[in-house]
């Protein structure tokens, strides 16, 4: 069974700043990769330990966490901190 996807307020703000092309790519990655095989992302370390990341484009990454017990994936960010 695929995981359910929930977005944090920060992720929603990030998505609102993305281009339609990037939003389409984001939807495809979530549908075809993250929701089916959530552990395929890169395990993060340091302050983001417990989170996973998948590259969205050259500059941006999707940062998410997995609640295995309730089969929910929380999308936390869809942009990097490098944006002005």
Backbone as a ProteinNet text record, in pm:
[ID]
protein_1_A
[PRIMARY]
XXXXXXXXXXXXXXXXXXXXXXXXXXXXXXXXXXXXXXXXXXXXXXXXXXXXXXXXXXXXXXXXXXXXXXXXXXXXXXXXXXXX
[TERTIARY]
83.4	0	88	61.5	141.3	118.7	214.1	205.9	117.3	59.6	-15.1	85.7	60.7	152.3	86.5	157.3	110.6	220.6	179.6	273.5	270.7	388.6	395.8	364.5	337.2	311.8	432	552.2	674	682.5	649	652.5	550.8	433.4	330.9	380	445.1	501.4	608.5	691.8	795.1	731.5	628.6	563.5	502.7	444.6	383.7	485.7	613.3	719.6	782.6	743.8	803.4	731.1	800.2	740.8	647.6	553	462.7	539.4	649.6	731.5	788.4	839	895.7	784.4	668.5	555.6	513.7	511.8	477.1	578.7	706.2	811.7	799.7	769.1	749.8	638.7	525.8	413.3	454.5	528.9	573.2	664.9	758.7	851.9	776	683.2	605.1	521.5	452.8	363.6	439.3	545.8	613.5	731.6	778.5	896.3	873.1	849.5	843.2	728	608.1	492.3	501.4	578.4	591.3	713.4	826.1	953.1	1018.8	962.3	1010.5	1156	1206.7	1344.7	1446.7	1399.5	1491	1564	1516.1	1582	1712.2	1791.3	1918.6	1890.7	1946.6	1934.6	2017.7	1955.9	2029.1	2091.7	2192.1	2266	2267.2	2327.4	2339.8	2205	2177.7	2052.5	1930.6	1948.7	1836.5	1834.1	1899.1	1898.5	1754	1720.8	1583.7	1502	1558.6	1491.9	1557.9	1485.7	1536	1526.3	1603.1	1609	1616.4	1545.5	1553	1568.8	1659	1684.8	1564.1	1520.1	1409.8	1463.6	1569	1640.3	1782.4	1856.7	1997	2012.5	1920.2	1933.8	1845	1731.3	1631.2	1620.5	1582.7	1561	1427.9	1369.9	1250.7	1301.7	1271.1	1312.3	1187.7	1193.2	1074.6	1111.6	1010	1026.9	918.2	941.5	851.1	798.9	666.4	603.8	558.1	643.8	620	493.7	471.3	357.8	223.9	208.7	82	88.6	202.6	221.1	198.2	258.7	247.5	387	397.6	521.1	491.8	575.7	562	664.4	616.2	705.1	731.2	859.3	895	942.2	1018.6	1071.7	1078.2	1065.7	1085	1180.2	1246.3	1345.5	1465.8	1576.5	1694.9	1696.3	1786.8	1802.6	1883.1	1924.6	2005.8	1923.3	1790.4	1704.4	1699.7	1693	1685.6	1543.9
-119.1	0	125.5	218.1	340.6	423.7	505.5	592.7	713.9	771	895.2	1009.9	1117.5	1230.9	1351.6	1413	1537.2	1642.3	1767	1877.9	1968.5	2010.4	2107.7	2245.9	2342.2	2480.2	2534.3	2501.2	2547.5	2490.9	2363.6	2302.6	2367.2	2398.8	2464	2601.1	2675.3	2805.3	2788.1	2684.9	2656.7	2628.2	2544.4	2503.6	2624.6	2715.3	2835.1	2920.4	2908.5	2987.4	2915.3	2790	2711.8	2737.9	2711.6	2726	2607.9	2623.3	2511.2	2385.5	2405.1	2291.2	2213.4	2284.8	2220.2	2154.6	2218.5	2160.1	2027.7	2024.8	1900.4	1791	1826.8	1730.1	1682.5	1774.3	1740.5	1636.6	1659.6	1565.4	1427.3	1424.1	1296.3	1221.3	1292	1227.9	1174.1	1253.6	1208.9	1086.6	1092.2	982.7	855.3	869.4	752.9	701.8	780.4	736.5	741.3	860.5	875.2	795.8	803.3	735.9	584.2	534.6	390	334.4	402.7	356.2	470.7	506.3	625.3	617.9	500.1	488.7	498.4	528.2	543.4	677.1	769.4	899.4	887.8	993.7	997.7	1027	943.6	965.7	1086.2	1179.3	1299.6	1282	1364.7	1355.6	1492.4	1498.5	1625.5	1673.3	1803.4	1862.6	1798.3	1740	1679.7	1527.1	1474.5	1330.1	1282.7	1172.8	1121.8	1166.8	1257.9	1305.3	1242	1247.9	1197.4	1308.3	1294.3	1397.5	1334.7	1395.4	1356.1	1484.7	1482.3	1601.2	1629.9	1756.5	1801.9	1864	1942.1	1998.4	2030.1	2103.1	2129	2192.2	2282.2	2357.7	2308.8	2251.8	2220.2	2071.1	2044.9	1906.9	1897.6	1780.7	1751.2	1690.2	1752	1700.7	1647.8	1521.9	1459.6	1364.9	1332.2	1234.2	1128.6	1013.9	899.4	858.1	848.4	793.3	652.6	556.1	418	360.7	396.8	342.4	377.3	503.4	545.1	551.7	510.3	508	646.4	747.8	885.1	939.3	1011.3	1080.8	1229.8	1298.5	1443.2	1512.8	1594.6	1674.4	1803.8	1831.4	1947.7	2065.8	2039.1	2146.5	2100.5	2197.2	2165.9	2265.6	2344.5	2440.2	2435	2483.9	2491.3	2625.8	2639.5	2766	2866.8	2829.7	2917.2	3022.1	3005.6	3101.3	3234.3	3337.8	3473	3503.5
0	0	0	-92.5	-94.7	32.3	60.6	176.6	144.5	248.1	234.3	242.4	168.9	164.7	231	324.3	386.5	373.2	353.4	335.9	458	503	612.3	554.7	642.6	597.6	521.7	569	501.3	359.7	343.2	209.7	117	168.7	86.2	40.1	129.3	90.7	-16.6	-1.9	-102.6	-238.5	-239.6	-364.7	-434.4	-358	-416.3	-490.4	-457.2	-520.5	-639.9	-663.4	-772.2	-904.5	-1013.7	-1147.3	-1173.8	-1266.1	-1300	-1344.1	-1414.7	-1460.8	-1341.3	-1241.7	-1122.6	-1040.3	-1032	-958.4	-1022.8	-1155.1	-1226.1	-1193.7	-1195.8	-1164.6	-1019.8	-928.8	-787.5	-772.5	-839.9	-832.5	-883.2	-993.3	-1050.6	-954.6	-892.6	-798.6	-677.6	-626.1	-509.5	-546	-659.3	-700.4	-737.3	-815.4	-872	-790.7	-695	-619.9	-468.4	-414.7	-269.3	-208.6	-267.2	-207	-217.3	-312.9	-333.1	-260.9	-274.4	-217.2	-139.2	-23.4	47.2	92	114.7	162	48.9	-73.7	-187.3	-182.8	-101.6	-88.5	-10.7	-17.5	54.6	202	289.5	433.8	472.2	543.2	582.1	720	748.3	874.5	943.3	1059	1131.1	1181.9	1161	1207	1143	1025.9	953.3	964.7	1065.3	1086.8	1102.7	1037	1040.6	920.8	840.7	720.2	597.9	485.6	358.3	255.6	148.1	46.5	-92.1	-186.4	-327.5	-407.4	-503.4	-585.5	-674.6	-672.5	-756	-885	-870.7	-985.1	-939.2	-1018.8	-985.3	-847	-811.9	-688.2	-574	-605.9	-503.7	-474.2	-350.9	-306.5	-234.8	-238.6	-159.2	-29.3	83	213.5	282.2	325.3	383	496.2	575.1	681.7	666.7	728.1	713.3	849.9	860.2	980.7	943	969.9	928.5	994	1118.1	1193.2	1127.3	1087.2	1025.9	873.5	815.6	669.2	608	671.5	623.4	594.5	483.5	449.5	460.5	537	554.7	466.3	373.9	290	367.1	397.1	477.4	394.2	289.1	205.4	60.3	-32.5	-173.2	-238.3	-156.8	-206.6	-114.4	-162.6	-76.9	-5.7	85.5	157	74.9	-47.4	-130.1	-204.3	-207.1	-280.1	-207.4	-284.5	-225.2	-180.5
[MASK]
++++++++++++++++++++++++++++++++++++++++++++++++++++++++++++++++++++++++++++++++++++

